[in-house]
Amino acid sequence: MNEKDTKKKKKNKRAYLNDFELQDNGEYTYKGTVYKYEGDWKDCRKKLWTLCALLAVLTVGAGLVPYGGMMNAFYVILPYIVEVCLGAYLIYNVLRLTKGEGEVREYVFTKTFEQFSGWFMILFVSAVMCLLGEILHLILSHSLEGVWLSLLFIALQSMVFGTVSGFSRQCQSMTFKKMKTK
């Protein structure tokens, strides 16, 4: 990549800065496109925050269960790490999307809401891989010693899958209207 391509790429990454204008008092004002939520924003935000809290509690709870799969099976640990990292990133972006009063700036909208479906798919896959990995570990271990803990982990992972499914349904029902700035 030559220097010109690098500058162009950096320029495109920060193109949203062109939507800010300097005022006479020295403050910047956003003059770009805004997306307005169509519906009851407080209810939508409450549902999204509840799903965030549920996802966080279930994911951390599943990791705290001391069972055999998380202790020594890479095929359970690796998908779980992906699930935790992407879950935290998703929660951060949901909070970023919902911090306003139903109006979202274009650069935030494109970095958050428009990318949710891809993140949900990866979370679905990682939750299923964790479940299948734990079931495989249960079958291969030939031990009934930690079966109840494994079943608890499987139940928590199933609830994580359900929570991500709820996230997906909620986001599919959300509609935004593209507007110009105030």
XYZ file of N, CA and C in Angstrom:
546
model
N 0.843 -1.166 0.000
C 0.000 0.000 0.000
C 0.898 1.242 0.000
N 0.677 2.120 -0.932
C 1.510 3.325 -0.979
C 0.951 4.393 -0.038
N 1.660 5.505 0.049
C 1.311 6.557 0.998
C -0.036 7.199 0.673
N -0.343 7.336 -0.601
C -1.598 7.966 -1.014
C -2.797 7.118 -0.580
N -2.700 5.775 -0.760
C -3.786 4.888 -0.348
C -3.979 4.913 1.164
N -2.875 4.981 1.898
C -2.950 5.039 3.354
C -3.655 6.310 3.810
N -3.306 7.450 3.213
C -3.953 8.712 3.583
C -5.442 8.680 3.241
N -5.774 8.090 2.085
C -7.172 8.014 1.677
C -7.959 7.148 2.655
N -7.370 6.019 3.080
C -8.041 5.132 4.013
C -8.261 5.836 5.352
N -7.232 6.522 5.849
C -7.373 7.252 7.103
C -8.402 8.365 6.967
N -8.419 9.004 5.839
C -9.377 10.078 5.605
C -10.805 9.532 5.634
N -11.024 8.350 5.049
C -12.357 7.767 5.039
C -12.792 7.311 6.429
N -11.850 6.825 7.233
C -12.193 6.392 8.577
C -12.668 7.559 9.430
N -12.147 8.706 9.192
C -12.476 9.874 9.996
C -13.304 10.894 9.217
N -13.978 10.437 8.184
C -14.780 11.340 7.358
C -15.934 11.961 8.151
N -16.388 11.269 9.180
C -17.485 11.822 9.979
C -17.095 13.123 10.678
N -15.806 13.364 10.843
C -15.370 14.612 11.476
C -15.723 15.829 10.631
N -15.922 15.620 9.333
C -16.334 16.718 8.453
C -17.754 17.196 8.764
N -18.519 16.392 9.508
C -19.888 16.753 9.865
C -19.956 17.673 11.082
N -18.824 17.985 11.662
C -18.773 18.897 12.800
C -18.306 20.267 12.322
N -18.963 21.305 12.816
C -18.594 22.673 12.449
C -18.215 23.450 13.703
N -17.196 24.262 13.554
C -16.735 25.109 14.643
C -17.641 26.332 14.742
N -18.137 26.591 15.933
C -19.008 27.739 16.174
C -18.173 28.944 16.612
N -18.784 30.098 16.671
C -18.100 31.325 17.075
C -17.563 31.251 18.506
N -18.263 30.497 19.364
C -17.840 30.404 20.762
C -16.748 29.351 20.976
N -16.294 28.689 19.910
C -15.209 27.718 20.000
C -15.659 26.281 20.171
N -16.955 26.047 20.268
C -17.476 24.693 20.413
C -17.821 24.118 19.046
N -17.803 22.793 18.970
C -18.170 22.114 17.732
C -19.621 21.657 17.803
N -20.316 21.769 16.671
C -21.703 21.338 16.560
C -21.800 20.315 15.445
N -22.564 19.251 15.700
C -22.754 18.201 14.698
C -23.786 18.657 13.676
N -23.413 18.612 12.396
C -24.300 19.054 11.316
C -24.597 17.930 10.329
N -24.295 16.699 10.699
C -24.477 15.573 9.788
C -25.847 14.933 9.900
N -25.967 13.764 9.324
C -27.218 13.015 9.301
C -27.484 12.372 10.658
N -28.748 12.366 11.038
C -29.184 11.771 12.295
C -30.263 10.740 11.982
N -30.228 9.617 12.698
C -31.262 8.598 12.575
C -32.161 8.680 13.801
N -33.457 8.801 13.559
C -34.450 8.924 14.633
C -35.203 7.611 14.760
N -35.269 7.085 15.990
C -35.997 5.843 16.243
C -37.487 6.089 16.113
N -38.168 5.190 15.414
C -39.615 5.293 15.246
C -40.283 4.331 16.213
N -40.834 4.860 17.252
C -41.467 4.034 18.271
C -41.183 4.595 19.656
N -41.470 3.793 20.670
C -41.251 4.200 22.053
C -39.792 3.925 22.420
N -38.970 4.983 22.423
C -37.535 4.846 22.649
C -37.221 4.334 24.059
N -37.950 4.807 25.056
C -37.681 4.382 26.429
C -37.936 2.888 26.604
N -38.999 2.387 26.007
C -39.306 0.963 26.085
C -38.242 0.136 25.351
N -37.851 0.598 24.186
C -36.821 -0.101 23.405
C -35.501 -0.122 24.165
N -35.118 1.015 24.716
C -33.863 1.097 25.464
C -33.906 0.197 26.695
N -35.038 0.145 27.367
C -35.191 -0.714 28.539
C -35.012 -2.190 28.161
N -35.619 -2.592 27.047
C -35.480 -3.979 26.588
C -34.029 -4.305 26.226
N -33.374 -3.393 25.514
C -31.984 -3.631 25.124
C -31.069 -3.700 26.341
N -31.260 -2.824 27.306
C -30.432 -2.834 28.509
C -30.673 -4.096 29.336
N -31.926 -4.546 29.383
C -32.239 -5.792 30.090
C -31.544 -6.971 29.419
N -31.586 -6.996 28.096
C -30.899 -8.070 27.372
C -29.385 -8.003 27.570
N -28.835 -6.801 27.642
C -27.393 -6.638 27.915
C -27.043 -7.207 29.284
N -27.824 -6.847 30.290
C -27.560 -7.335 31.648
C -27.686 -8.850 31.710
N -28.705 -9.380 31.067
C -28.908 -10.828 31.049
C -27.760 -11.542 30.350
N -27.319 -11.003 29.222
C -26.192 -11.591 28.507
C -24.928 -11.575 29.360
N -24.673 -10.466 30.034
C -23.481 -10.354 30.879
C -23.531 -11.354 32.038
N -24.661 -11.428 32.720
C -24.792 -12.331 33.874
C -24.660 -13.789 33.440
N -25.328 -14.161 32.361
C -25.280 -15.555 31.910
C -23.900 -15.953 31.410
N -23.245 -15.065 30.680
C -21.929 -15.385 30.143
C -20.901 -15.517 31.262
N -20.905 -14.561 32.176
C -19.961 -14.630 33.304
C -20.310 -15.825 34.191
N -21.581 -16.044 34.423
C -22.008 -17.189 35.240
C -21.567 -18.519 34.655
N -21.670 -18.653 33.345
C -21.224 -19.892 32.695
C -19.724 -20.086 32.867
N -18.980 -19.006 32.840
C -17.533 -19.106 33.012
C -17.107 -19.423 34.432
N -17.961 -19.129 35.394
C -17.635 -19.388 36.796
C -17.978 -20.805 37.247
N -18.682 -21.549 36.432
C -19.032 -22.924 36.791
C -17.771 -23.791 36.680
N -17.332 -24.402 37.789
C -16.087 -25.177 37.772
C -16.295 -26.614 37.270
N -16.395 -26.803 36.006
C -16.605 -28.129 35.437
C -15.414 -28.474 34.545
N -15.345 -29.704 34.109
C -14.192 -30.221 33.382
C -13.907 -29.569 32.045
N -14.914 -29.217 31.295
C -14.703 -28.659 29.964
C -13.945 -27.351 29.965
N -14.241 -26.489 30.925
C -13.557 -25.191 30.991
C -12.186 -25.306 31.647
N -11.927 -26.407 32.284
C -10.646 -26.563 32.963
C -9.543 -27.026 32.008
N -9.901 -27.837 30.990
C -8.819 -28.401 30.183
C -9.195 -28.754 28.746
N -10.259 -28.232 28.223
C -10.662 -28.582 26.859
C -10.666 -27.320 25.988
N -9.707 -27.225 25.098
C -9.584 -26.033 24.251
C -10.820 -25.825 23.390
N -11.511 -26.908 23.027
C -12.683 -26.798 22.167
C -13.896 -26.255 22.914
N -13.793 -26.078 24.219
C -14.817 -25.378 24.995
C -14.322 -23.970 25.345
N -13.051 -23.877 25.686
C -12.485 -22.608 26.145
C -12.437 -21.568 25.025
N -11.972 -21.935 23.842
C -11.832 -20.961 22.752
C -13.161 -20.342 22.315
N -14.214 -21.144 22.080
C -15.487 -20.490 21.746
C -16.030 -19.630 22.889
N -15.745 -20.036 24.125
C -16.192 -19.239 25.261
C -15.482 -17.882 25.283
N -14.182 -17.878 24.983
C -13.437 -16.613 24.942
C -14.011 -15.694 23.866
N -14.317 -16.257 22.704
C -14.940 -15.463 21.626
C -16.282 -14.911 22.101
N -17.043 -15.745 22.771
C -18.356 -15.341 23.269
C -18.249 -14.197 24.274
N -17.305 -14.283 25.197
C -17.135 -13.242 26.216
C -16.690 -11.933 25.571
N -15.684 -12.019 24.710
C -15.161 -10.793 24.080
C -16.208 -10.127 23.200
N -16.880 -10.899 22.371
C -17.877 -10.318 21.486
C -19.109 -9.855 22.273
N -19.464 -10.573 23.328
C -20.571 -10.140 24.178
C -20.276 -8.795 24.822
N -19.048 -8.612 25.312
C -18.661 -7.333 25.912
C -18.674 -6.225 24.864
N -18.194 -6.521 23.665
C -18.187 -5.535 22.587
C -19.618 -5.169 22.175
N -20.485 -6.157 22.129
C -21.888 -5.913 21.788
C -22.560 -5.046 22.849
N -22.317 -5.355 24.112
C -22.904 -4.564 25.202
C -22.412 -3.121 25.133
N -21.120 -2.944 24.893
C -20.564 -1.596 24.761
C -21.267 -0.840 23.635
N -21.467 -1.481 22.497
C -22.090 -0.803 21.362
C -23.577 -0.566 21.561
N -24.259 -1.437 22.277
C -25.667 -1.182 22.601
C -25.763 0.047 23.508
N -24.882 0.130 24.488
C -24.888 1.299 25.371
C -24.541 2.567 24.593
N -23.629 2.448 23.648
C -23.256 3.589 22.803
C -24.437 4.039 21.934
N -25.189 3.068 21.412
C -26.347 3.367 20.566
C -27.474 4.010 21.360
N -27.659 3.570 22.593
C -28.825 3.992 23.371
C -28.554 5.131 24.340
N -27.397 5.770 24.275
C -27.101 6.816 25.251
C -27.887 8.097 25.010
N -28.404 8.306 23.818
C -29.176 9.510 23.523
C -30.653 9.324 23.788
N -31.424 10.203 23.223
C -32.879 10.172 23.411
C -33.603 9.733 22.136
N -33.083 8.755 21.457
C -33.743 8.236 20.270
C -33.183 8.768 18.972
N -32.262 9.721 19.061
C -31.590 10.237 17.873
C -30.140 9.784 17.902
N -29.718 9.135 16.813
C -28.379 8.567 16.740
C -27.655 9.186 15.558
N -26.465 9.655 15.800
C -25.665 10.224 14.718
C -25.280 9.124 13.735
N -25.109 9.524 12.485
C -24.874 8.554 11.413
C -23.635 7.698 11.658
N -22.546 8.291 12.094
C -21.325 7.518 12.280
C -21.468 6.500 13.414
N -22.275 6.808 14.423
C -22.542 5.840 15.494
C -23.472 4.753 14.976
N -24.481 5.143 14.217
C -25.450 4.203 13.667
C -24.768 3.153 12.785
N -23.860 3.605 11.912
C -23.206 2.656 10.994
C -22.222 1.747 11.721
N -21.628 2.215 12.799
C -20.663 1.397 13.553
C -21.340 0.468 14.550
N -22.599 0.723 14.868
C -23.276 -0.102 15.868
C -24.441 -0.875 15.251
N -25.555 -0.217 15.086
C -26.795 -0.896 14.697
C -26.677 -1.666 13.386
N -26.020 -1.088 12.391
C -25.920 -1.749 11.094
C -25.048 -3.005 11.142
N -24.230 -3.162 12.163
C -23.341 -4.316 12.254
C -23.826 -5.363 13.250
N -24.943 -5.116 13.914
C -25.432 -6.057 14.921
C -25.694 -7.452 14.364
N -26.253 -7.568 13.188
C -26.610 -8.898 12.669
C -25.382 -9.798 12.525
N -24.261 -9.257 12.100
C -23.031 -10.056 11.999
C -22.530 -10.489 13.363
N -22.598 -9.589 14.342
C -22.165 -9.936 15.694
C -23.069 -11.000 16.300
N -24.381 -10.893 16.052
C -25.301 -11.900 16.567
C -24.982 -13.274 15.980
N -24.660 -13.320 14.700
C -24.348 -14.597 14.068
C -23.117 -15.229 14.705
N -22.090 -14.441 14.947
C -20.877 -14.971 15.569
C -21.173 -15.429 17.005
N -22.007 -14.678 17.721
C -22.381 -15.090 19.073
C -23.195 -16.383 19.056
N -24.110 -16.523 18.094
C -24.854 -17.772 17.947
C -23.891 -18.939 17.757
N -22.973 -18.772 16.828
C -22.032 -19.847 16.497
C -21.150 -20.185 17.694
N -20.648 -19.181 18.385
C -19.775 -19.471 19.530
C -20.542 -20.145 20.668
N -21.792 -19.751 20.901
C -22.601 -20.401 21.933
C -22.874 -21.860 21.569
N -23.170 -22.114 20.307
C -23.408 -23.495 19.865
C -22.120 -24.317 19.960
N -20.996 -23.704 19.585
C -19.723 -24.428 19.676
C -19.382 -24.750 21.127
N -19.664 -23.836 22.049
C -19.454 -24.120 23.479
C -20.337 -25.280 23.931
N -21.595 -25.237 23.542
C -22.514 -26.319 23.910
C -22.037 -27.658 23.364
N -21.728 -27.683 22.079
C -21.277 -28.937 21.465
C -19.951 -29.403 22.056
N -19.058 -28.456 22.348
C -17.786 -28.810 22.967
C -17.981 -29.426 24.343
N -18.884 -28.869 25.120
C -19.137 -29.419 26.457
C -19.800 -30.788 26.372
N -20.714 -30.949 25.434
C -21.343 -32.266 25.253
C -20.292 -33.285 24.832
N -19.411 -32.896 23.919
C -18.324 -33.783 23.494
C -17.411 -34.116 24.674
N -17.083 -33.131 25.480
C -16.241 -33.379 26.649
C -16.934 -34.323 27.626
N -18.231 -34.159 27.794
C -19.010 -35.024 28.680
C -18.971 -36.469 28.190
N -19.089 -36.643 26.874
C -19.067 -37.990 26.285
C -17.677 -38.607 26.398
N -16.637 -37.824 26.119
C -15.273 -38.347 26.112
C -14.699 -38.564 27.508
N -15.206 -37.886 28.509
C -14.613 -37.985 29.846
C -14.940 -39.302 30.541
N -16.023 -39.950 30.203
C -16.452 -41.225 30.810
C -16.555 -41.124 32.332
N -16.754 -39.928 32.833
C -16.843 -39.732 34.277
C -18.152 -39.023 34.597
N -18.776 -39.481 35.657
C -20.019 -38.856 36.095
C -19.780 -37.901 37.265
N -18.504 -37.653 37.545
C -18.131 -36.837 38.702
C -18.706 -35.412 38.637
N -18.549 -34.712 37.533
C -19.010 -33.325 37.441
C -20.173 -33.145 36.492
N -21.008 -34.179 36.402
C -22.109 -34.134 35.435
C -23.086 -33.004 35.735
N -23.372 -32.737 37.010
C -24.332 -31.689 37.349
C -23.790 -30.311 36.992
N -22.492 -30.139 37.180
C -21.889 -28.861 36.797
C -21.892 -28.682 35.283
N -21.655 -29.775 34.560
C -21.701 -29.711 33.097
C -23.109 -29.393 32.615
N -24.097 -29.983 33.262
C -25.484 -29.703 32.887
C -25.858 -28.252 33.210
N -25.319 -27.723 34.311
C -25.549 -26.317 34.641
C -24.934 -25.414 33.573
N -23.716 -25.735 33.146
C -23.071 -24.957 32.083
C -23.883 -25.030 30.792
N -24.346 -26.216 30.442
C -25.147 -26.389 29.225
C -26.434 -25.560 29.320
N -27.057 -25.546 30.490
C -28.279 -24.748 30.670
C -27.979 -23.254 30.528
N -26.879 -22.799 31.137
C -26.516 -21.382 31.023
C -26.187 -21.005 29.582
N -25.478 -21.871 28.877
C -25.145 -21.603 27.469
C -26.405 -21.590 26.601
N -27.362 -22.438 26.930
C -28.633 -22.426 26.194
C -29.365 -21.107 26.418
N -29.287 -20.598 27.645
C -29.916 -19.310 27.932
C -29.174 -18.163 27.240
N -27.858 -18.275 27.113
C -27.091 -17.280 26.355
C -27.574 -17.274 24.908
N -27.729 -18.453 24.351
C -28.228 -18.571 22.980
C -29.605 -17.918 22.857
N -30.473 -18.158 23.827
C -31.802 -17.550 23.816
C -31.749 -16.032 23.957
N -30.834 -15.535 24.769
C -30.679 -14.088 24.943
C -30.210 -13.435 23.654
N -29.246 -14.057 22.991
C -28.767 -13.516 21.715
C -29.886 -13.554 20.683
N -30.695 -14.592 20.737
C -31.853 -14.673 19.842
C -32.838 -13.540 20.138
N -33.045 -13.235 21.416
C -33.904 -12.114 21.798
C -33.338 -10.777 21.325
N -32.026 -10.625 21.427
C -31.361 -9.434 20.900
C -31.656 -9.291 19.409
N -31.490 -10.377 18.699
C -31.687 -10.351 17.248
C -33.122 -9.953 16.894
N -34.085 -10.560 17.575
C -35.488 -10.220 17.320
C -35.782 -8.759 17.644
N -35.231 -8.274 18.767
C -35.453 -6.880 19.158
C -34.873 -5.927 18.115
N -33.671 -6.208 17.662
C -33.032 -5.321 16.682
C -33.715 -5.390 15.321
N -34.254 -6.541 14.963
C -34.983 -6.636 13.702
C -36.277 -5.843 13.753
N -36.851 -5.694 14.933
C -38.105 -4.940 15.054
C -37.872 -3.431 15.155
N -36.635 -3.020 15.349
C -36.331 -1.590 15.476
C -36.242 -0.944 14.100
N -36.851 0.224 13.977
C -36.770 0.980 12.723
C -36.333 2.405 13.023
N -35.469 2.889 12.169
C -34.956 4.257 12.280
C -35.286 5.001 11.010
N -35.528 6.302 11.156
C -35.789 7.165 10.025
C -34.607 8.102 9.858
N -34.086 8.156 8.640
C -32.943 9.005 8.351
C -33.409 10.449 8.237
N -32.748 11.326 9.009
C -33.132 12.733 9.023
C -31.883 13.595 8.929
N -32.067 14.806 8.592
C -30.964 15.782 8.626
C -30.909 16.343 10.045
N -29.833 16.961 10.371
C -29.632 17.504 11.718
C -30.681 18.531 12.076
N -30.771 18.728 13.355
C -31.719 19.714 13.913
C -31.470 21.091 13.333
